[in-house]
Structures are given as structure tokens and as C-alpha cells.
mmCIF file with all atom_site columns, C-alpha atoms in Angstrom:
data_model
loop_
_atom_site.group_PDB
_atom_site.id
_atom_site.type_symbol
_atom_site.label_atom_id
_atom_site.label_alt_id
_atom_site.label_comp_id
_atom_site.label_asym_id
_atom_site.label_entity_id
_atom_site.label_seq_id
_atom_site.pdbx_PDB_ins_code
_atom_site.Cartn_x
_atom_site.Cartn_y
_atom_site.Cartn_z
_atom_site.occupancy
_atom_site.B_iso_or_equiv
_atom_site.pdbx_formal_charge
_atom_site.auth_seq_id
_atom_site.auth_comp_id
_atom_site.auth_asym_id
_atom_site.auth_atom_id
_atom_site.pdbx_PDB_model_num
ATOM 1  C CA . ASP A 1 1  ? 26.198 -1.018  24.151 1.00 64.00 ? 1  ASP A CA 1
ATOM 2  C CA . ARG A 1 2  ? 25.054 -2.795  27.276 1.00 69.00 ? 2  ARG A CA 1
ATOM 3  C CA . PRO A 1 3  ? 23.151 -1.925  29.471 1.00 82.00 ? 3  PRO A CA 1
ATOM 4  C CA . ARG A 1 4  ? 21.738 1.146   27.533 1.00 91.00 ? 4  ARG A CA 1
ATOM 5  C CA . ARG A 1 5  ? 20.881 -0.626  24.271 1.00 94.00 ? 5  ARG A CA 1
ATOM 6  C CA . ILE A 1 6  ? 18.661 -3.425  23.326 1.00 94.00 ? 6  ILE A CA 1
ATOM 7  C CA . VAL A 1 7  ? 18.352 -4.613  19.799 1.00 95.00 ? 7  VAL A CA 1
ATOM 8  C CA . LEU A 1 8  ? 15.487 -7.029  18.597 1.00 94.00 ? 8  LEU A CA 1
ATOM 9  C CA . LYS A 1 9  ? 15.216 -8.676  15.182 1.00 96.00 ? 9  LYS A CA 1
ATOM 10 C CA . TRP A 1 10 ? 11.816 -10.111 14.405 1.00 90.00 ? 10 TRP A CA 1
ATOM 11 C CA . ARG A 1 11 ? 9.280  -10.940 11.598 1.00 93.00 ? 11 ARG A CA 1
ATOM 12 C CA . HIS A 1 12 ? 5.640  -10.158 11.479 1.00 91.00 ? 12 HIS A CA 1
ATOM 13 C CA . GLU A 1 13 ? 3.953  -13.633 11.318 1.00 93.00 ? 13 GLU A CA 1
ATOM 14 C CA . LEU A 1 14 ? 0.318  -12.646 11.166 1.00 93.00 ? 14 LEU A CA 1
ATOM 15 C CA . ARG A 1 15 ? -0.126 -10.952 7.665  1.00 93.00 ? 15 ARG A CA 1
ATOM 16 C CA . PRO A 1 16 ? 1.601  -13.021 4.791  1.00 95.00 ? 16 PRO A CA 1
ATOM 17 C CA . GLU A 1 17 ? 2.508  -9.774  2.939  1.00 94.00 ? 17 GLU A CA 1
ATOM 18 C CA . LEU A 1 18 ? 4.241  -8.479  5.958  1.00 94.00 ? 18 LEU A CA 1
ATOM 19 C CA . THR A 1 19 ? 6.028  -11.746 6.602  1.00 94.00 ? 19 THR A CA 1
ATOM 20 C CA . ALA A 1 20 ? 7.394  -11.729 2.956  1.00 94.00 ? 20 ALA A CA 1
ATOM 21 C CA . GLU A 1 21 ? 9.103  -8.486  3.707  1.00 95.00 ? 21 GLU A CA 1
ATOM 22 C CA . GLY A 1 22 ? 11.689 -10.317 6.209  1.00 94.00 ? 22 GLY A CA 1
ATOM 23 C CA . TYR A 1 23 ? 13.076 -9.388  9.461  1.00 96.00 ? 23 TYR A CA 1
ATOM 24 C CA . ALA A 1 24 ? 12.940 -5.896  10.972 1.00 95.00 ? 24 ALA A CA 1
ATOM 25 C CA . ARG A 1 25 ? 15.185 -4.381  13.559 1.00 96.00 ? 25 ARG A CA 1
ATOM 26 C CA . CYS A 1 26 ? 14.151 -2.680  16.531 1.00 94.00 ? 26 CYS A CA 1
ATOM 27 C CA . SER A 1 27 ? 16.650 -0.771  18.561 1.00 95.00 ? 27 SER A CA 1
ATOM 28 C CA . ILE A 1 28 ? 15.831 0.641   22.005 1.00 93.00 ? 28 ILE A CA 1
ATOM 29 C CA . GLU A 1 29 ? 18.173 3.174   23.536 1.00 95.00 ? 29 GLU A CA 1
ATOM 30 C CA . LEU A 1 30 ? 18.058 4.607   27.027 1.00 94.00 ? 30 LEU A CA 1
ATOM 31 C CA . GLU A 1 31 ? 20.229 7.731   27.854 1.00 94.00 ? 31 GLU A CA 1
ATOM 32 C CA . PRO A 1 32 ? 20.561 9.749   30.980 1.00 93.00 ? 32 PRO A CA 1
ATOM 33 C CA . GLN A 1 33 ? 19.382 13.430  30.157 1.00 93.00 ? 33 GLN A CA 1
ATOM 34 C CA . ASP A 1 34 ? 18.918 16.291  32.669 1.00 94.00 ? 34 ASP A CA 1
ATOM 35 C CA . GLY A 1 35 ? 17.992 13.966  35.732 1.00 92.00 ? 35 GLY A CA 1
ATOM 36 C CA . ALA A 1 36 ? 15.677 11.745  33.470 1.00 90.00 ? 36 ALA A CA 1
ATOM 37 C CA . VAL A 1 37 ? 16.025 9.071   30.943 1.00 90.00 ? 37 VAL A CA 1
ATOM 38 C CA . LYS A 1 38 ? 15.752 9.763   27.275 1.00 93.00 ? 38 LYS A CA 1
ATOM 39 C CA . LEU A 1 39 ? 14.207 6.511   25.482 1.00 92.00 ? 39 LEU A CA 1
ATOM 40 C CA . THR A 1 40 ? 14.813 6.338   21.785 1.00 94.00 ? 40 THR A CA 1
ATOM 41 C CA . ILE A 1 41 ? 13.349 3.794   19.550 1.00 93.00 ? 41 ILE A CA 1
ATOM 42 C CA . SER A 1 42 ? 14.331 3.119   15.908 1.00 93.00 ? 42 SER A CA 1
ATOM 43 C CA . HIS A 1 43 ? 12.540 0.455   13.780 1.00 91.00 ? 43 HIS A CA 1
ATOM 44 C CA . THR A 1 44 ? 14.028 -0.301  10.538 1.00 93.00 ? 44 THR A CA 1
ATOM 45 C CA . ILE A 1 45 ? 14.187 -2.920  7.702  1.00 94.00 ? 45 ILE A CA 1
ATOM 46 C CA . GLU A 1 46 ? 16.263 -3.385  4.632  1.00 91.00 ? 46 GLU A CA 1
ATOM 47 C CA . ARG A 1 47 ? 13.608 -2.669  2.342  1.00 89.00 ? 47 ARG A CA 1
ATOM 48 C CA . THR A 1 48 ? 12.511 0.552   0.764  1.00 88.00 ? 48 THR A CA 1
ATOM 49 C CA . ASP A 1 49 ? 8.740  1.591   0.892  1.00 89.00 ? 49 ASP A CA 1
ATOM 50 C CA . SER A 1 50 ? 8.121  -1.133  3.725  1.00 92.00 ? 50 SER A CA 1
ATOM 51 C CA . LYS A 1 51 ? 4.413  -1.821  4.679  1.00 93.00 ? 51 LYS A CA 1
ATOM 52 C CA . LEU A 1 52 ? 5.804  -3.586  7.751  1.00 91.00 ? 52 LEU A CA 1
ATOM 53 C CA . ILE A 1 53 ? 7.419  -0.216  9.135  1.00 90.00 ? 53 ILE A CA 1
ATOM 54 C CA . GLU A 1 54 ? 4.354  1.541   7.968  1.00 88.00 ? 54 GLU A CA 1
ATOM 55 C CA . ALA A 1 55 ? 1.910  -0.922  9.841  1.00 86.00 ? 55 ALA A CA 1
ATOM 56 C CA . VAL A 1 56 ? 3.798  -1.083  13.153 1.00 85.00 ? 56 VAL A CA 1
ATOM 57 C CA . SER A 1 57 ? 4.713  2.682   13.471 1.00 84.00 ? 57 SER A CA 1
ATOM 58 C CA . GLY A 1 58 ? 1.206  3.606   14.283 1.00 83.00 ? 58 GLY A CA 1
ATOM 59 C CA . GLY A 1 59 ? 1.358  1.257   17.477 1.00 86.00 ? 59 GLY A CA 1
ATOM 60 C CA . TRP A 1 60 ? 4.479  2.792   19.039 1.00 86.00 ? 60 TRP A CA 1
ATOM 61 C CA . PRO A 1 61 ? 2.813  6.078   20.348 1.00 88.00 ? 61 PRO A CA 1
ATOM 62 C CA . ARG A 1 62 ? 0.250  3.911   22.208 1.00 87.00 ? 62 ARG A CA 1
ATOM 63 C CA . ILE A 1 63 ? 2.698  1.651   23.469 1.00 88.00 ? 63 ILE A CA 1
ATOM 64 C CA . LEU A 1 64 ? 5.005  4.255   24.862 1.00 88.00 ? 64 LEU A CA 1
ATOM 65 C CA . SER A 1 65 ? 1.957  6.280   26.226 1.00 89.00 ? 65 SER A CA 1
ATOM 66 C CA . ASN A 1 66 ? 1.120  3.056   28.212 1.00 89.00 ? 66 ASN A CA 1
ATOM 67 C CA . LEU A 1 67 ? 4.754  2.792   29.318 1.00 88.00 ? 67 LEU A CA 1
ATOM 68 C CA . LYS A 1 68 ? 4.635  6.389   30.585 1.00 88.00 ? 68 LYS A CA 1
ATOM 69 C CA . SER A 1 69 ? 1.304  5.655   32.460 1.00 89.00 ? 69 SER A CA 1
ATOM 70 C CA . LEU A 1 70 ? 2.968  2.579   33.972 1.00 90.00 ? 70 LEU A CA 1
ATOM 71 C CA . LEU A 1 71 ? 5.995  4.266   35.178 1.00 87.00 ? 71 LEU A CA 1
ATOM 72 C CA . GLU A 1 72 ? 4.119  7.234   36.370 1.00 90.00 ? 72 GLU A CA 1
ATOM 73 C CA . THR A 1 73 ? 1.128  5.736   38.098 1.00 92.00 ? 73 THR A CA 1
ATOM 74 C CA . ASP A 1 74 ? 1.557  1.790   38.194 1.00 91.00 ? 74 ASP A CA 1
ATOM 75 C CA . GLN A 1 75 ? -1.249 1.443   35.921 1.00 87.00 ? 75 GLN A CA 1
ATOM 76 C CA . ILE A 1 76 ? -1.789 1.208   32.063 1.00 81.00 ? 76 ILE A CA 1
ATOM 77 C CA . ILE A 1 77 ? -4.622 2.532   30.016 1.00 78.00 ? 77 ILE A CA 1
ATOM 78 C CA . LEU A 1 78 ? -5.869 -0.066  27.556 1.00 74.00 ? 78 LEU A CA 1
ATOM 79 C CA . SER A 1 79 ? -7.540 1.189   24.481 1.00 64.00 ? 79 SER A CA 1
#
């Protein structure tokens, strides 16, 4: 659904146990909402009890926080 949706397919290559799970799909959607833009990220894999999804999910809050800082102040906070 261009230009509102980006879909990425990728595989974790640094940890063999996560590489073995195969490819994950990350969908990024942008929607106008009340004079702003709503960002929705959906990260999925065709495997129940995925360790990959568990591992990467913890990073999304930091990534989105840095994106917010960049958009508001033109700087990111590295932690």
C-alpha cells in the first residue's frame, strides 16, 4: 500500500539459533491521524514461540524513542 506501508523480510545472522528460525517479516505502516502521523510496526515470523521475535522486540522501544528524538530535536540519544 504505497506510500504508507513498508514491508521488510530479514533473517538474524549473528546468532545461529536465531538464524535457524528463518526469515521474519517487519511491516511499518504510516497513517494520518488528527494532524499527526501514526506509526505502527508489526514484526512476525511463521513460527510459534519464536526466540527471534522475543529478542528483537526489546529493541523496538529504544529505536522508536530515538526516532522521536530525531524528529523533534534533530538529535538522537545513544544508550
